[in-house]
GROMACS .gro file of C-alpha atoms in nm:
model
  197
    1PHE     CA    1  10.078   9.252  10.212
    2TYR     CA    2  10.205   9.313   9.898
    3PRO     CA    3  10.540   9.536   9.985
    4GLY     CA    4  10.394   9.835   9.857
    5LYS     CA    5  10.097   9.844   9.988
    6ASN     CA    6  10.090  10.103  10.419
    7LEU     CA    7  10.095   9.765  10.623
    8GLY     CA    8  10.351   9.513  10.351
    9ALA     CA    9  10.509   9.242  10.361
   10TYR     CA   10  10.869   9.155  10.221
   11GLY     CA   11  10.703   8.946  10.007
   12GLU     CA   12  10.379   8.879   9.899
   13GLY     CA   13  10.075   8.694  10.117
   14GLY     CA   14   9.769   8.850  10.242
   15ALA     CA   15   9.505   8.753  10.542
   16VAL     CA   16   9.156   8.739  10.465
   17VAL     CA   17   8.887   8.852  10.827
   18THR     CA   18   8.513   8.693  10.885
   19ASN     CA   19   8.235   8.565  11.111
   20ASP     CA   20   8.096   8.331  10.880
   21ALA     CA   21   8.180   7.991  11.017
   22VAL     CA   22   8.122   7.856  10.643
   23VAL     CA   23   8.357   8.111  10.441
   24ALA     CA   24   8.657   8.090  10.719
   25ARG     CA   25   8.674   7.694  10.684
   26ARG     CA   26   8.628   7.673  10.311
   27VAL     CA   27   8.924   8.025  10.279
   28ARG     CA   28   9.141   7.747  10.540
   29LEU     CA   29   9.100   7.454  10.308
   30LEU     CA   30   9.184   7.657   9.971
   31ARG     CA   31   9.505   7.769  10.155
   32ASP     CA   32   9.656   7.489  10.231
   33HIS     CA   33   9.624   7.241   9.948
   34GLY     CA   34   9.217   7.175   9.983
   35SER     CA   35   9.368   6.981  10.321
   36GLU     CA   36   9.236   7.038  10.663
   37GLN     CA   37   9.468   6.697  10.759
   38LYS     CA   38   9.750   6.597  10.691
   39TYR     CA   39   9.758   6.373  10.323
   40ARG     CA   40   9.419   6.463  10.284
   41HIS     CA   41   9.306   6.687  10.086
   42GLU     CA   42   8.886   6.788  10.054
   43VAL     CA   43   8.923   7.078   9.736
   44ILE     CA   44   9.185   7.151   9.512
   45GLY     CA   45   9.339   7.382   9.711
   46TYR     CA   46   9.627   7.663   9.694
   47ASN     CA   47   9.969   7.708   9.916
   48PHE     CA   48   9.853   8.024  10.029
   49ARG     CA   49  10.035   8.037  10.396
   50LEU     CA   50  10.235   8.241  10.519
   51GLU     CA   51  10.561   8.189  10.581
   52GLY     CA   52  10.750   8.282  10.929
   53LEU     CA   53  10.947   8.558  10.747
   54GLN     CA   54  10.635   8.720  10.625
   55GLY     CA   55  10.478   8.723  10.980
   56ALA     CA   56  10.822   8.885  11.156
   57VAL     CA   57  10.819   9.124  10.945
   58LEU     CA   58  10.405   9.215  10.910
   59GLY     CA   59  10.457   9.198  11.314
   60VAL     CA   60  10.718   9.474  11.316
   61LYS     CA   61  10.516   9.666  11.083
   62LEU     CA   62  10.225   9.666  11.253
   63LYS     CA   63  10.343   9.845  11.537
   64HIS     CA   64  10.347  10.114  11.274
   65LEU     CA   65  10.060  10.168  11.083
   66ASP     CA   66   9.910  10.373  11.256
   67ASP     CA   67  10.174  10.649  11.281
   68TRP     CA   68  10.278  10.552  10.895
   69ASN     CA   69   9.834  10.593  10.777
   70ALA     CA   70   9.869  10.994  10.992
   71LEU     CA   71  10.216  11.103  10.826
   72ARG     CA   72  10.016  10.949  10.467
   73ARG     CA   73   9.718  11.191  10.533
   74ALA     CA   74   9.921  11.490  10.640
   75HIS     CA   75  10.061  11.462  10.336
   76ALA     CA   76   9.686  11.469  10.145
   77SER     CA   77   9.562  11.681  10.306
   78ARG     CA   78   9.931  11.926  10.220
   79TYR     CA   79   9.914  11.819   9.885
   80ALA     CA   80   9.519  11.908   9.905
   81GLU     CA   81   9.644  12.238  10.088
   82LEU     CA   82   9.897  12.344   9.729
   83LEU     CA   83   9.702  12.227   9.512
   84CYS     CA   84   9.332  12.369   9.552
   85GLU     CA   85   9.397  12.692   9.341
   86VAL     CA   86   9.473  12.406   9.013
   87GLU     CA   87   9.108  12.198   9.165
   88SER     CA   88   8.950  12.518   9.163
   89GLY     CA   89   9.010  12.605   8.821
   90GLY     CA   90   8.887  12.309   8.713
   91ALA     CA   91   9.201  12.140   8.548
   92LEU     CA   92   9.315  11.850   8.824
   93ALA     CA   93   9.086  11.652   9.005
   94LEU     CA   94   9.230  11.551   9.373
   95PRO     CA   95   9.099  11.304   9.624
   96ARG     CA   96   8.781  11.288   9.849
   97GLU     CA   97   8.736  11.207  10.164
   98MET     CA   98   8.377  10.991  10.301
   99PRO     CA   99   8.247  11.158  10.594
  100TYR     CA  100   8.203  10.798  10.700
  101ALA     CA  101   8.525  10.624  10.647
  102GLU     CA  102   8.901  10.762  10.754
  103HIS     CA  103   9.126  10.761  10.455
  104VAL     CA  104   9.457  10.632  10.436
  105TYR     CA  105   9.596  10.734  10.148
  106HIS     CA  106   9.821  10.371   9.942
  107LEU     CA  107   9.807  10.599   9.668
  108TYR     CA  108   9.721  10.961   9.613
  109VAL     CA  109   9.544  10.980   9.269
  110VAL     CA  110   9.437  11.259   9.111
  111ARG     CA  111   9.252  11.328   8.709
  112THR     CA  112   9.265  11.519   8.468
  113ASP     CA  113   9.180  11.535   8.077
  114ALA     CA  114   9.546  11.601   8.052
  115ARG     CA  115   9.699  11.300   8.207
  116ASP     CA  116   9.991  11.206   7.968
  117ALA     CA  117  10.114  11.603   7.950
  118LEU     CA  118  10.071  11.612   8.302
  119GLN     CA  119  10.313  11.339   8.370
  120HIS     CA  120  10.517  11.394   8.162
  121ALA     CA  121  10.567  11.737   8.350
  122LEU     CA  122  10.684  11.608   8.622
  123HIS     CA  123  10.927  11.326   8.477
  124GLU     CA  124  11.111  11.586   8.358
  125ALA     CA  125  11.087  11.766   8.701
  126GLY     CA  126  11.211  11.424   8.788
  127VAL     CA  127  10.920  11.305   9.017
  128GLN     CA  128  10.838  10.935   8.934
  129THR     CA  129  10.470  10.928   8.914
  130GLY     CA  130  10.285  10.618   8.848
  131ILE     CA  131   9.935  10.518   8.645
  132HIS     CA  132   9.764  10.278   8.824
  133TYR     CA  133   9.512  10.014   8.684
  134PRO     CA  134   9.532  10.163   8.287
  135VAL     CA  135   9.318   9.887   8.098
  136PRO     CA  136   8.944   9.909   8.252
  137VAL     CA  137   8.816   9.568   8.414
  138HIS     CA  138   8.568   9.488   8.146
  139LEU     CA  139   8.842   9.564   7.878
  140GLN     CA  140   9.089   9.290   8.036
  141PRO     CA  141   9.119   8.973   7.832
  142ALA     CA  142   9.014   8.777   8.126
  143TYR     CA  143   8.712   8.963   8.121
  144ALA     CA  144   8.659   8.879   7.705
  145ALA     CA  145   8.380   8.668   7.775
  146HIS     CA  146   8.150   8.839   7.865
  147GLY     CA  147   8.098   9.061   7.566
  148HIS     CA  148   8.237   9.378   7.680
  149LYS     CA  149   8.376   9.608   7.401
  150VAL     CA  150   8.457  10.043   7.422
  151GLY     CA  151   8.206  10.229   7.505
  152ASP     CA  152   8.002   9.946   7.756
  153PHE     CA  153   8.167  10.155   8.000
  154PRO     CA  154   8.216  10.470   7.961
  155GLU     CA  155   8.272  10.665   8.260
  156ALA     CA  156   8.500  10.281   8.390
  157GLU     CA  157   8.775  10.415   8.045
  158ARG     CA  158   8.749  10.771   8.146
  159GLN     CA  159   8.910  10.775   8.420
  160ALA     CA  160   9.163  10.442   8.334
  161LEU     CA  161   9.249  10.763   8.104
  162SER     CA  162   9.248  11.068   8.372
  163ILE     CA  163   9.369  10.898   8.673
  164LEU     CA  164   9.757  10.997   8.777
  165SER     CA  165   9.886  10.851   9.087
  166LEU     CA  166  10.155  11.142   9.338
  167PRO     CA  167  10.443  11.035   9.533
  168MET     CA  168  10.310  10.896   9.821
  169PHE     CA  169  10.422  10.693  10.088
  170PRO     CA  170  10.481  10.763  10.467
  171GLU     CA  171  10.879  10.942  10.453
  172LEU     CA  172  10.759  11.206  10.191
  173THR     CA  173  10.925  11.531  10.326
  174ARG     CA  174  10.710  11.875  10.275
  175GLU     CA  175  10.971  11.996  10.057
  176GLN     CA  176  10.948  11.695   9.808
  177ILE     CA  177  10.578  11.682   9.833
  178GLU     CA  178  10.585  12.166   9.742
  179ARG     CA  179  10.854  12.052   9.461
  180VAL     CA  180  10.523  11.800   9.313
  181ALA     CA  181  10.265  12.123   9.335
  182GLU     CA  182  10.526  12.348   9.151
  183THR     CA  183  10.525  12.168   8.902
  184ILE     CA  184  10.172  12.119   8.837
  185LYS     CA  185  10.078  12.421   8.890
  186ARG     CA  186  10.395  12.547   8.601
  187SER     CA  187  10.257  12.256   8.398
  188VAL     CA  188   9.895  12.401   8.460
  189LEU     CA  189   9.980  12.768   8.416
  190GLY     CA  190  10.186  12.732   8.166
  191SER     CA  191   9.984  12.450   7.902
  192GLN     CA  192   9.684  12.519   8.005
  193LEU     CA  193   9.508  12.151   8.119
  194THR     CA  194   9.166  12.199   8.085
  195ALA     CA  195   8.979  11.914   8.309
  196SER     CA  196   8.597  11.825   8.304
  197VAL     CA  197   8.601  11.634   8.679
   0.00000   0.00000   0.00000
């Protein structure tokens, strides 16, 4: 329930859903200092109990989640409509929705081999973008003991260098989406960005 997610709390929070009684018990133990009974700790646990304020905020927001997700989907459709020409030219790859799932577009992530140039052009036009997860997992210090190096997972590395998150939130206006798309088109046509998708 990170505040920037589709269903965000006022602060940090999370939930676990399972139909496995063993997993459910283990999660309950871990969330409350390893304790099911006050002052009796069976395992080393954590303080992961959701505060009442966070629950109250989530309770109010949950009622709006379907509408917010529908707006995000509409915004994604508009981006796709406006950027299809750029995508068909090979300069940009847009997110795809698979037939077996309904995308809720927490982020709208595009790919281009000229990511930095495109991000700069959007920044110059006053459009905020993001580079989410710029370092592949296998190159993170936490996984150094596995001995992976640059080149071991070339597709993950390529993605990390080419992805760019465009503005995406329920309150995004049609005009804002059009401005983002026009800036991308100008940047692509002006500098002949190319992407291998």
